[in-house]
PDB file of C-alpha atoms in Angstrom:
ATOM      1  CA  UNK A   1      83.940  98.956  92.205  1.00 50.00           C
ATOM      2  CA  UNK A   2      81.722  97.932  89.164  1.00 52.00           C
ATOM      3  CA  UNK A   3      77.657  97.890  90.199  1.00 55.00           C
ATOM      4  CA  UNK A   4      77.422  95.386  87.264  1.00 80.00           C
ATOM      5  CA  UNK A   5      79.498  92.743  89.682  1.00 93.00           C
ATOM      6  CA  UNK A   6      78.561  94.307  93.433  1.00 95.00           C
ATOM      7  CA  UNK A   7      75.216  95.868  95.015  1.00 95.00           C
ATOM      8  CA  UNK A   8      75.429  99.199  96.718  1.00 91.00           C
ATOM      9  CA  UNK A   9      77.246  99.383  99.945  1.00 93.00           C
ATOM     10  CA  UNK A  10      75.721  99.630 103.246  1.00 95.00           C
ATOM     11  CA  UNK A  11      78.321 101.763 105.318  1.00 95.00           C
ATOM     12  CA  UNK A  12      77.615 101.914 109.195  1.00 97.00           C
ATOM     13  CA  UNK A  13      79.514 104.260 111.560  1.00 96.00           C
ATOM     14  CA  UNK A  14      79.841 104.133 115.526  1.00 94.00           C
ATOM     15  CA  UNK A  15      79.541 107.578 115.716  1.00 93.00           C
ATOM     16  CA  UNK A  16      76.886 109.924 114.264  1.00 92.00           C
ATOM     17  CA  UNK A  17      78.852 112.570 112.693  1.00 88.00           C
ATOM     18  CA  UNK A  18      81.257 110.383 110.878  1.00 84.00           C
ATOM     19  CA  UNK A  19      82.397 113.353 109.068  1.00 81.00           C
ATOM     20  CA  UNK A  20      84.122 115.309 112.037  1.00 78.00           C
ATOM     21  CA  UNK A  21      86.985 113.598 112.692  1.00 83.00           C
ATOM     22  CA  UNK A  22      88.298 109.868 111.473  1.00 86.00           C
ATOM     23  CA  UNK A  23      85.614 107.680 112.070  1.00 91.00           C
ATOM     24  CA  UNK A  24      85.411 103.632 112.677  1.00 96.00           C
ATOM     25  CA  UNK A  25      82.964 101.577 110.159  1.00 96.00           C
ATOM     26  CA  UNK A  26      81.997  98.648 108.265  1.00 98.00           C
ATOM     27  CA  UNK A  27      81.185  98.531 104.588  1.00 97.00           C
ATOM     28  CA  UNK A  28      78.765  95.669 103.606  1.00 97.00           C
ATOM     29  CA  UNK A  29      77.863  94.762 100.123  1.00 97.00           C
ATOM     30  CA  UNK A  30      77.259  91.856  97.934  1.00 97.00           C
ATOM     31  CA  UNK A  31      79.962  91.008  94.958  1.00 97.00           C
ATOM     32  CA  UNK A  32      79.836  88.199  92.160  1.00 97.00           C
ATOM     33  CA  UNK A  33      82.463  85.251  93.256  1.00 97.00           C
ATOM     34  CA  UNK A  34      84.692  84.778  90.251  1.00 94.00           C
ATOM     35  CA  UNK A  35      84.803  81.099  91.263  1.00 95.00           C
ATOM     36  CA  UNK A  36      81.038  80.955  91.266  1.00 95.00           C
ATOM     37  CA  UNK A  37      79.390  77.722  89.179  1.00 94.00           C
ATOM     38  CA  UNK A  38      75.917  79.121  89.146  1.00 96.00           C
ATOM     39  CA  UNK A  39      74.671  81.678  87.076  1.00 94.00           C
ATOM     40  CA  UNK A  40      71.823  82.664  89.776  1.00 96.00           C
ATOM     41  CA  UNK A  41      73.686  81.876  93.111  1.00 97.00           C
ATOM     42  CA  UNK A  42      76.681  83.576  92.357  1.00 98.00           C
ATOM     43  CA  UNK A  43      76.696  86.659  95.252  1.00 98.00           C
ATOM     44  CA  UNK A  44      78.837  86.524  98.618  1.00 98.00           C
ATOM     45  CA  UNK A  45      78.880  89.212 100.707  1.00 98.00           C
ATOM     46  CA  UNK A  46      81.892  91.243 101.290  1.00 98.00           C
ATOM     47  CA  UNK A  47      82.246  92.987 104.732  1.00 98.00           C
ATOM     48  CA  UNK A  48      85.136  95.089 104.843  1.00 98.00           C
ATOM     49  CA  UNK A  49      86.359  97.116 108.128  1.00 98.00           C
ATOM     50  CA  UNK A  50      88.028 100.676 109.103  1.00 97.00           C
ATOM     51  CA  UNK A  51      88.444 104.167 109.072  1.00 95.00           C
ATOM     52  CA  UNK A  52      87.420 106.990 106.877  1.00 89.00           C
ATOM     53  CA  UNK A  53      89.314 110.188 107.036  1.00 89.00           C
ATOM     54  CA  UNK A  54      87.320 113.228 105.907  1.00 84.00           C
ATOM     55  CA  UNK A  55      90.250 115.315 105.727  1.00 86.00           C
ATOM     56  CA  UNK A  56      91.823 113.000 102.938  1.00 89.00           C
ATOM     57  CA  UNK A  57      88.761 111.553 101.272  1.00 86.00           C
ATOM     58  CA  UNK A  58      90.470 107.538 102.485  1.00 90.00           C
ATOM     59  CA  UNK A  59      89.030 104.602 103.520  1.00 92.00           C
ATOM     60  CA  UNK A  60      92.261 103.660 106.271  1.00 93.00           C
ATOM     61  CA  UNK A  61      93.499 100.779 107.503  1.00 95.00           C
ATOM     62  CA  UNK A  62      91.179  98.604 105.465  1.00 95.00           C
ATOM     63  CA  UNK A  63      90.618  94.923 106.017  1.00 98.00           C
ATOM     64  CA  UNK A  64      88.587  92.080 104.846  1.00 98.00           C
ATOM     65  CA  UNK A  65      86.247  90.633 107.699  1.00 97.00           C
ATOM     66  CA  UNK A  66      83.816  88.632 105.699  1.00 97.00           C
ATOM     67  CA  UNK A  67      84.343  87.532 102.048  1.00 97.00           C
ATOM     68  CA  UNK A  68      83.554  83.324 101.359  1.00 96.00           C
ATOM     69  CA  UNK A  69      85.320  82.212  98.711  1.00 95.00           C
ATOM     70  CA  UNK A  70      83.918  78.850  98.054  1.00 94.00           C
ATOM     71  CA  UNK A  71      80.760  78.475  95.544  1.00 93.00           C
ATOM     72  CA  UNK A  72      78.877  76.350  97.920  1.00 94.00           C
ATOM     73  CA  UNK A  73      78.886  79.640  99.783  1.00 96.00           C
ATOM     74  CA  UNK A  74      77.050  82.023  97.336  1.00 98.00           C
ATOM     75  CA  UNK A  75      73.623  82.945  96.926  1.00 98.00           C
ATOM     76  CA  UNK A  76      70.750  84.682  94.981  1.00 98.00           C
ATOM     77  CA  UNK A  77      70.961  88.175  94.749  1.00 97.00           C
ATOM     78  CA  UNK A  78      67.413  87.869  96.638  1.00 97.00           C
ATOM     79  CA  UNK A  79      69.064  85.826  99.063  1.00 98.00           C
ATOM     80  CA  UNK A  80      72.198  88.113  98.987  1.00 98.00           C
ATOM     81  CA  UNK A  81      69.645  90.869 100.126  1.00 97.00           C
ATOM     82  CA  UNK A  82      68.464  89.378 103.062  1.00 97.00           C
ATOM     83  CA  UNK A  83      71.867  88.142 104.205  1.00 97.00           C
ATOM     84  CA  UNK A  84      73.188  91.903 104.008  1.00 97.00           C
ATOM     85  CA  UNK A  85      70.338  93.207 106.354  1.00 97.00           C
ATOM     86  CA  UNK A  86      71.235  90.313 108.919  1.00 97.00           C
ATOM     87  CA  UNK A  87      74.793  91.174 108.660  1.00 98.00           C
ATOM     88  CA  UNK A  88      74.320  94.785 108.675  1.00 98.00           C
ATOM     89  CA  UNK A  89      71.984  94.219 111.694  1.00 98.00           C
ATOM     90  CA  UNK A  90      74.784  92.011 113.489  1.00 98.00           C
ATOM     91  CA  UNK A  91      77.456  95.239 112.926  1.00 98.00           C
ATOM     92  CA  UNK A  92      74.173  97.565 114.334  1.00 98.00           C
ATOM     93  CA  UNK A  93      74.154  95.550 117.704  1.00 97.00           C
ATOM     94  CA  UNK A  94      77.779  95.995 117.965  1.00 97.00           C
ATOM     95  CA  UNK A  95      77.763  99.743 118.229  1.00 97.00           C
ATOM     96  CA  UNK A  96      78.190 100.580 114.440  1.00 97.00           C
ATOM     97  CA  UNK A  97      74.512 101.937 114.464  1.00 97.00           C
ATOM     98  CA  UNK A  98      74.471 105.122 112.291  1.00 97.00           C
ATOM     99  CA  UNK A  99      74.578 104.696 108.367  1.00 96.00           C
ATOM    100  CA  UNK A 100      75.430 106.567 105.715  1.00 90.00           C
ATOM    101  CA  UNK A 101      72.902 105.740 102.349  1.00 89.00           C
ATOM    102  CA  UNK A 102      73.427 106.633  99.450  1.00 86.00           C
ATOM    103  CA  UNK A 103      71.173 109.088  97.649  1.00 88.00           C
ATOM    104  CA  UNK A 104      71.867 110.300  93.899  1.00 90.00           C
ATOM    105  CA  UNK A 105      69.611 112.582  92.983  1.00 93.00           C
ATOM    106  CA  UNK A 106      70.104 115.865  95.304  1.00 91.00           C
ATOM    107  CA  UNK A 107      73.344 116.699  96.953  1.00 92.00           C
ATOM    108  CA  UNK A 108      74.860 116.258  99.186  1.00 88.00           C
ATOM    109  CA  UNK A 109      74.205 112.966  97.692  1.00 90.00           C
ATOM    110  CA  UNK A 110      73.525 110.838 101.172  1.00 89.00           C
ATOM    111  CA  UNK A 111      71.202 110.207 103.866  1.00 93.00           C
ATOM    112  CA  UNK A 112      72.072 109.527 107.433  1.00 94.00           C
ATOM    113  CA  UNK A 113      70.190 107.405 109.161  1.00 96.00           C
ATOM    114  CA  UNK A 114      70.490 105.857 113.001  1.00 97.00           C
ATOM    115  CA  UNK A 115      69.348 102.091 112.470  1.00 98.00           C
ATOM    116  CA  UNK A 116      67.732 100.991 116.445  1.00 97.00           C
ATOM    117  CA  UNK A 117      68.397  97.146 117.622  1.00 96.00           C
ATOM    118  CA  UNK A 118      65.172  96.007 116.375  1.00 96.00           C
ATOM    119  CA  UNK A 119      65.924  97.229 113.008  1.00 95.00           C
ATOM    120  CA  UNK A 120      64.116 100.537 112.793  1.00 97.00           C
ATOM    121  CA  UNK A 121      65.583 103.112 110.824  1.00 96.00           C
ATOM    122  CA  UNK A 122      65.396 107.357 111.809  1.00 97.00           C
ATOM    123  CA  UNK A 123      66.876 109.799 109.472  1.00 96.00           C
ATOM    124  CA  UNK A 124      68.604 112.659 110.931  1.00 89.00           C
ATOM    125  CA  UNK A 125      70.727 115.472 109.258  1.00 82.00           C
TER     126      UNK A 125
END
């Protein structure tokens, strides 16, 4: 995944330790649509769905669940912003509540954080 053509992915898990075993979750970022007829509105957001597997280092059973692929569907990348925390706030009220952020400059190179209904945001370890 190229940053030049995607923003950073917002991962949410269902269950706080998404390390300990194989854990459900939703990865939610913006990509540029190869179709797209404006230089400026040319993001969609990509929502993709399943399980990672710390004991092989896999994203499993992966699967598309949001991806336009129509221009008249794409936005700013402001716009794309603000679309990705509705979306990521739509996955939070499902259950898929704790997220993993990442963080590049000390390891282990993330932050956990448990995001509440109303959007509020606690970091835990």
């Amino acid at each position: 995944m190229s940053l030049h053509n995607n923003t950073v992915p917002q991962v949410l898990y269902n269950t706080p330790d998404p390390h300990s075993q194989p854990s459900e979750l939703y990865k939610i970022n913006g990509t540029v649509l190869a179709t797209a007829t404006d230089p400026v509105k040319c993001w969609v957001i990509h929502e993709e769905h399943g399980v990672w597997d710390e004991v092989s280092k896999t994203f499993e059973n992966r699967a598309t669940t949001l991806l336009p692929n129509e221009p008249q569907h794409c936005l700013s990348l402001d716009d794309l912003h603000d679309e990705i925390k509705k979306q990521v706030m739509v996955r939070v009220r499902g259950g898929f509540k704790y997220q993993m952020e990442w963080y590049p400059y000390e390891p282990p190179f993330f932050r956990k954080y448990e995001i509440a209904p109303e959007g509020t945001r606690k970091r835990y370890l």
